[in-house]
Each structure stands twice: as C-alpha cells, then as structure tokens.
XYZ file of C-alpha atoms in Angstrom:
333
model
C 16.704 26.014 -1.776
C 15.009 23.060 1.144
C 13.443 23.990 3.759
C 12.936 20.889 6.905
C 9.896 21.554 9.198
C 9.672 18.790 11.627
C 5.708 19.684 12.219
C 2.472 19.684 9.792
C 1.155 22.706 11.618
C 4.376 24.547 10.071
C 4.258 23.465 5.752
C 3.830 26.314 4.495
C 0.689 26.950 2.349
C 1.608 25.927 -0.952
C 2.104 22.499 -0.011
C -0.698 21.132 -1.196
C -0.904 22.533 -4.476
C 2.601 20.152 -4.880
C 0.860 16.955 -4.218
C -1.538 16.051 -7.557
C -3.144 13.136 -6.299
C -1.402 11.792 -3.299
C -3.356 11.991 -0.422
C -1.225 10.670 1.827
C 1.527 13.933 1.255
C -1.427 16.257 2.279
C -0.997 18.445 5.004
C -3.992 17.412 6.230
C -3.678 13.244 6.186
C 0.170 14.028 7.341
C -1.793 16.038 10.083
C -3.250 12.651 11.427
C -1.242 10.087 11.057
C 0.755 12.389 13.960
C -1.957 11.665 16.344
C -2.240 7.719 15.116
C 0.969 7.466 14.176
C 3.881 8.715 17.243
C 6.819 7.367 15.151
C 8.769 10.994 14.247
C 8.961 12.772 10.669
C 10.297 15.541 8.914
C 9.243 17.161 5.819
C 11.087 18.891 3.701
C 10.041 21.756 0.746
C 11.702 22.336 -2.481
C 11.771 25.793 -3.740
C 12.001 26.738 -7.596
C 12.603 30.813 -6.279
C 9.279 31.138 -4.140
C 7.885 28.778 -4.631
C 7.465 25.101 -3.834
C 8.235 22.917 -6.265
C 8.942 19.592 -4.826
C 8.124 18.462 -1.509
C 8.900 14.440 1.027
C 9.236 13.361 4.337
C 11.402 10.863 5.950
C 11.158 8.516 8.813
C 13.519 6.891 10.466
C 13.622 3.629 11.505
C 15.972 0.813 13.760
C 16.195 -3.057 12.453
C 14.155 -1.879 9.173
C 14.402 -5.197 6.908
C 16.359 -4.876 3.986
C 16.684 -8.116 3.445
C 12.867 -8.828 3.883
C 12.208 -9.803 -0.073
C 15.043 -12.209 -0.258
C 15.560 -15.469 1.906
C 17.357 -13.658 4.849
C 17.284 -10.914 7.598
C 19.031 -7.891 7.246
C 17.931 -5.265 9.854
C 19.425 -2.251 9.450
C 18.780 1.415 10.911
C 16.597 3.820 7.631
C 16.227 7.200 6.717
C 13.246 6.239 4.365
C 11.508 8.408 2.232
C 8.358 7.205 2.581
C 4.391 7.409 3.380
C 4.456 5.545 6.491
C 1.691 2.979 5.481
C 2.870 0.833 3.332
C 0.680 1.675 0.394
C 1.707 2.488 -2.832
C 2.651 5.774 -3.132
C 5.818 7.165 -2.736
C 6.105 9.688 -0.354
C 7.898 12.481 -2.202
C 6.457 14.683 -5.216
C 8.043 16.720 -6.825
C 8.721 18.558 -10.492
C 11.942 19.685 -12.134
C 13.870 19.768 -8.423
C 13.481 15.682 -7.765
C 17.534 15.466 -8.884
C 17.929 18.459 -6.197
C 16.263 17.247 -2.880
C 17.621 12.945 -3.913
C 21.367 14.786 -3.973
C 20.078 16.370 -0.794
C 18.689 13.192 0.612
C 21.626 11.177 -0.166
C 24.469 13.400 1.433
C 22.131 12.817 5.086
C 23.462 9.932 7.669
C 23.112 6.279 7.357
C 21.326 4.387 4.934
C 18.504 6.235 3.591
C 15.674 4.406 0.876
C 13.339 5.645 -1.611
C 10.347 3.973 -2.938
C 7.602 3.758 -4.510
C 9.203 6.016 -7.670
C 9.294 4.927 -10.957
C 11.862 3.788 -12.978
C 14.804 6.411 -12.181
C 18.621 6.389 -12.917
C 19.613 8.889 -10.580
C 23.574 9.376 -9.305
C 24.097 7.392 -6.151
C 21.953 5.644 -5.650
C 21.383 1.461 -5.787
C 18.387 0.688 -7.756
C 14.941 -3.287 -6.803
C 12.242 -3.270 -7.462
C 10.202 -3.228 -4.980
C 6.264 -4.574 -4.822
C 4.637 -3.768 -7.523
C 1.424 -2.430 -6.714
C -1.735 -4.473 -8.514
C -4.271 -1.897 -10.501
C -8.284 -2.651 -11.517
C -9.293 -1.066 -14.651
C -13.225 -1.196 -13.766
C -15.092 -2.083 -16.966
C -17.789 -2.896 -16.036
C -21.676 -1.661 -15.320
C -22.767 -4.036 -12.039
C -20.462 -6.817 -10.400
C -23.009 -9.678 -12.057
C -20.827 -7.697 -15.287
C -17.383 -8.464 -13.766
C -18.098 -12.249 -12.865
C -20.103 -12.973 -16.771
C -16.714 -11.597 -18.511
C -14.337 -14.398 -16.080
C -13.256 -17.466 -17.430
C -15.147 -20.281 -16.406
C -12.541 -21.393 -13.982
C -11.604 -17.849 -11.761
C -15.899 -17.364 -12.041
C -16.562 -21.216 -10.386
C -13.736 -20.459 -7.695
C -15.267 -16.645 -6.980
C -18.723 -18.000 -6.998
C -17.538 -20.595 -4.447
C -16.011 -18.158 -2.638
C -19.687 -16.568 -2.146
C -21.194 -18.900 -1.714
C -19.073 -20.213 1.497
C -19.055 -16.555 2.977
C -22.929 -16.445 2.377
C -23.015 -17.117 6.248
C -21.461 -14.479 6.228
C -23.407 -10.716 7.060
C -21.663 -7.466 5.947
C -22.228 -4.285 7.731
C -21.109 -0.960 6.313
C -18.806 1.072 9.552
C -20.626 4.317 9.703
C -18.015 5.939 11.172
C -14.095 5.494 12.814
C -15.634 5.199 16.769
C -17.383 1.779 15.252
C -13.767 -0.058 14.851
C -13.438 -2.251 18.039
C -10.388 -4.183 19.742
C -12.196 -7.299 18.484
C -11.328 -6.241 15.180
C -8.048 -4.647 15.557
C -7.010 -8.304 16.560
C -7.263 -9.151 13.230
C -5.629 -6.613 11.409
C -2.906 -8.518 14.238
C -3.567 -11.521 13.068
C -2.350 -10.808 9.382
C 0.578 -9.089 10.675
C 1.572 -10.816 12.761
C 1.956 -13.248 9.388
C 3.656 -11.455 7.305
C 7.232 -10.819 6.379
C 6.940 -7.953 4.608
C 5.777 -5.268 6.616
C 7.727 -1.444 7.577
C 6.002 -0.747 11.038
C 2.176 -2.233 12.795
C -0.230 0.216 12.698
C -2.095 1.861 15.343
C -5.439 1.151 16.491
C -6.691 4.794 16.208
C -5.559 4.987 12.752
C -7.914 2.507 12.388
C -10.945 5.042 13.939
C -9.444 7.910 10.906
C -12.174 10.119 9.124
C -10.873 9.000 5.658
C -11.227 5.609 5.603
C -14.640 3.265 4.397
C -14.988 -0.092 6.564
C -16.518 -3.105 6.571
C -16.751 -5.981 8.144
C -17.934 -9.372 8.138
C -19.438 -10.833 10.785
C -21.267 -14.488 12.327
C -23.502 -13.501 15.195
C -21.885 -9.811 15.774
C -18.852 -11.315 15.823
C -16.182 -10.456 13.526
C -14.697 -12.740 11.146
C -12.950 -9.932 8.929
C -13.058 -6.150 7.943
C -11.531 -4.060 4.833
C -10.529 -0.734 5.939
C -10.355 1.197 2.056
C -10.075 4.878 0.683
C -11.723 6.871 -1.765
C -9.763 9.595 -3.921
C -11.392 11.034 -5.946
C -12.162 7.969 -9.063
C -9.908 5.499 -7.355
C -11.188 2.969 -4.749
C -7.700 2.230 -1.606
C -7.147 -1.447 -1.123
C -5.226 0.214 2.273
C -5.709 -3.103 4.626
C -7.322 -6.007 5.718
C -8.071 -8.078 9.492
C -8.938 -11.520 8.564
C -9.532 -14.590 11.486
C -7.978 -17.236 10.372
C -9.851 -19.862 13.008
C -12.902 -19.111 10.506
C -10.872 -17.903 6.612
C -10.930 -21.215 5.874
C -14.535 -21.832 6.561
C -16.032 -19.073 4.964
C -13.076 -18.212 1.867
C -13.444 -14.365 3.441
C -10.362 -13.358 2.723
C -10.954 -14.022 -1.002
C -15.109 -13.209 -0.394
C -13.434 -9.586 0.689
C -11.648 -8.964 -2.347
C -14.444 -9.393 -4.465
C -16.458 -7.371 -1.952
C -14.067 -4.817 -2.506
C -14.968 -4.624 -6.509
C -18.429 -5.432 -6.025
C -17.905 -1.533 -3.931
C -16.563 -0.368 -6.337
C -17.939 -1.166 -9.362
C -21.057 0.260 -7.907
C -19.858 3.746 -7.122
C -18.217 4.416 -9.628
C -14.257 4.517 -9.308
C -12.206 3.795 -12.777
C -9.172 2.124 -11.079
C -9.091 -0.296 -8.477
C -5.352 -0.273 -5.847
C -5.569 -3.601 -4.402
C -1.889 -2.684 -3.149
C 1.492 -4.440 -3.018
C 0.925 -7.854 -1.637
C -0.811 -11.057 -2.131
C -0.560 -10.238 -5.739
C -0.986 -14.241 -6.804
C -4.394 -13.838 -5.557
C -4.967 -10.562 -7.144
C -3.863 -11.073 -9.966
C -6.565 -13.811 -10.323
C -9.350 -11.018 -9.822
C -7.761 -9.177 -13.069
C -5.442 -6.283 -11.646
C -3.019 -6.124 -13.580
C 0.915 -4.874 -12.152
C 2.364 -1.562 -12.550
C 6.099 -1.767 -11.930
C 7.638 0.300 -9.181
C 10.880 1.047 -7.417
C 12.967 1.832 -4.509
C 16.313 3.536 -5.065
C 19.031 3.006 -2.200
C 21.454 4.736 -0.742
C 24.623 5.652 2.322
C 26.763 8.719 2.221
C 29.680 6.483 2.710
C 31.511 4.999 -0.659
C 32.353 2.053 0.512
C 28.696 0.469 2.059
C 26.837 2.647 -1.331
C 29.300 0.475 -3.551
C 28.151 -2.757 -1.024
C 24.256 -1.192 -1.603
C 24.967 -1.358 -5.682
C 26.059 -5.056 -5.123
C 23.166 -6.338 -2.505
C 20.311 -4.088 -4.750
C 19.602 -7.359 -7.189
C 20.067 -9.778 -4.428
C 17.228 -8.396 -2.325
C 14.982 -6.034 -4.587
C 10.825 -8.050 -4.632
C 10.335 -11.078 -7.687
C 7.546 -10.546 -9.477
C 5.466 -13.397 -10.570
C 6.189 -14.465 -14.070
C 2.391 -15.944 -14.606
C 0.477 -14.075 -16.941
C -2.678 -14.891 -16.101
C -6.058 -14.755 -18.305
C -8.155 -13.870 -16.341
C -11.281 -12.635 -18.469
C -12.544 -14.490 -21.236
C -11.258 -11.495 -24.542
C -7.923 -12.651 -22.855
C -5.500 -13.344 -25.776
C -2.924 -15.838 -23.987
C -4.964 -19.364 -22.537
C -3.214 -19.593 -19.248
C-alpha cells in the first residue's frame, strides 16, 4: 500500500525511522524546505503491513535539462524523485519495497527520473551515470598533518592558495540571520556560471538552522562563502558563493575548500562529502569518487524506448585520470 501526502505536517510518525542518515528526508528538514522553496512537492510512504518500509518525495520541474551533461540542451517537463537541493542524497529511502515504489512512479504520467541511487537495474527504466559524489576520508589529526601527506606539487599549489588568500579574514556566522543579501549575490554568481543546475535556491534557504556558514571577507566585504551541514560524523559541503572579480587575486575558491578540510579535521568528522561538481579540483584534494546513477522512465512504451537509447549519450562522464595526491599512493601521476 502506498499513501500520498501533500504536506510534511501530514506525514505519519514512523517516517523518520526509515530515512536513516539521509537528513534531507527527515520531516524537520523537509518542513524547512517547504518554507524555503515554494515549488509543490508530494510525499509517499510505502507500507509493509502497518509499518512504513519505504519513503520518497517528488517534485515537478518545467524545463528540466536532460542534456545538462551533453553538448546539447534537452528541456522537458520532469517529475523528479529527488532532494530539491542538488546534493548527493537520493529522494528515496527504502527497505524491501524499492521495486514497488519504482513501479508506482513508472506508471505516473510523463517523464520521471530517480537521481543519486546506487547501481541497480529496475524494470522499465533507462540507466545512466549522474554526477558522482566526491568524498574525502578524514584520517589526520591536524590540518598540518594533512598538508604533510600531500605530494610536493599538490602541497605547493595549496600553500600558494593559502598565501594568496591570507589578506582575507575568515568569519563563521553565529546563526542564519547574519547571512546577508550581499552574500546571496555571490551564490547567484556561481549559479549563473554553472551549466549543471536543477534549481535556484532562495535567499531564505541560506538562513536555515541546519547549516554552518563561513565567509571570506576583505575589510568587511564578502569575497566568498561556504555553507556546510554537520550530519553525525559526516561533514557535508552544501553550497558556495564566490565574487569572481577577486577569485583569481585571492584564489578564493580553492582556499575555501581547504578551509572545509581544516574544519572537518579540527572537528573530528570521519568523512567530508564535497558534493558532485568541480570534481577535478576536489579529486586533487584527495577525494575519491562514489558513483551514483539516474533512472529515467516514461509510461509510454515508445518514449520509454527513446529514453533507453538516449541515456548512454546523456549520462555524466567522470574524469578518467587517477590523481595521485598523497605520498603513499602507489600510482604516480
């Protein structure tokens, strides 16, 4: 049995017990997203008897660019099973009823896509790689230990970035109310430059209680910021803002990524989820890929056959190069 809900307030009590470490599917976080993002959403609970086994959420997007990883645009109306944040988590948490949930979605009208799932082969779906997750395993006691384990060329590059950014001060916001419109415009700069994008987040989103934000400033003016989320023993890099007029001068973006590494080490996190874009830079920090998959379907058999033909041409192409970042790496770049 599958129950459908229009509002988070209507979700049954057993919902959060299913989602595990996927904080984005908890009722508290989704209620926040209802306030920060006014796009209509639907929530689904798949029951096994009287107990919830699987939960997921959907959202419709007009003009979703299915060709965002290709050389051409292919914009269509899409129903996404997806956390509406461009993060690495799936919009579904499942037990034994995954097949039932995917079959239910397959029969909905129009094009549907599941994002950020592991390598499975559901019936009736086209399959393709989406952006992989870049994850750093934290195994150092201090940031200096991290720097000392790097091969010389990476250490030189990172020290150069830290030296260039030295004139900037780093300020951690005490709460979301300190996030200003000026900072938001830096996020808008990054959004405008990105080809891989699904939604534009509101200014209110960055004031959410879930996040930790630090800002790189010059005489009180923001030159960049990073939004993070602390999720148990995992630190998640959420979003970034950059003033590109100063990025080259201060090497702001790379310096902010290194500050994430420093924060993760200093606060005892076991892993840092660096997200799914700019993977060239993040792999050079020492991250490794975790491959994620998208599953596309249409109820119409002819259009579904088209999905299966197009999927290999539309999927993400991960970097083939194996960066040898640390001294103990066996392969040398």
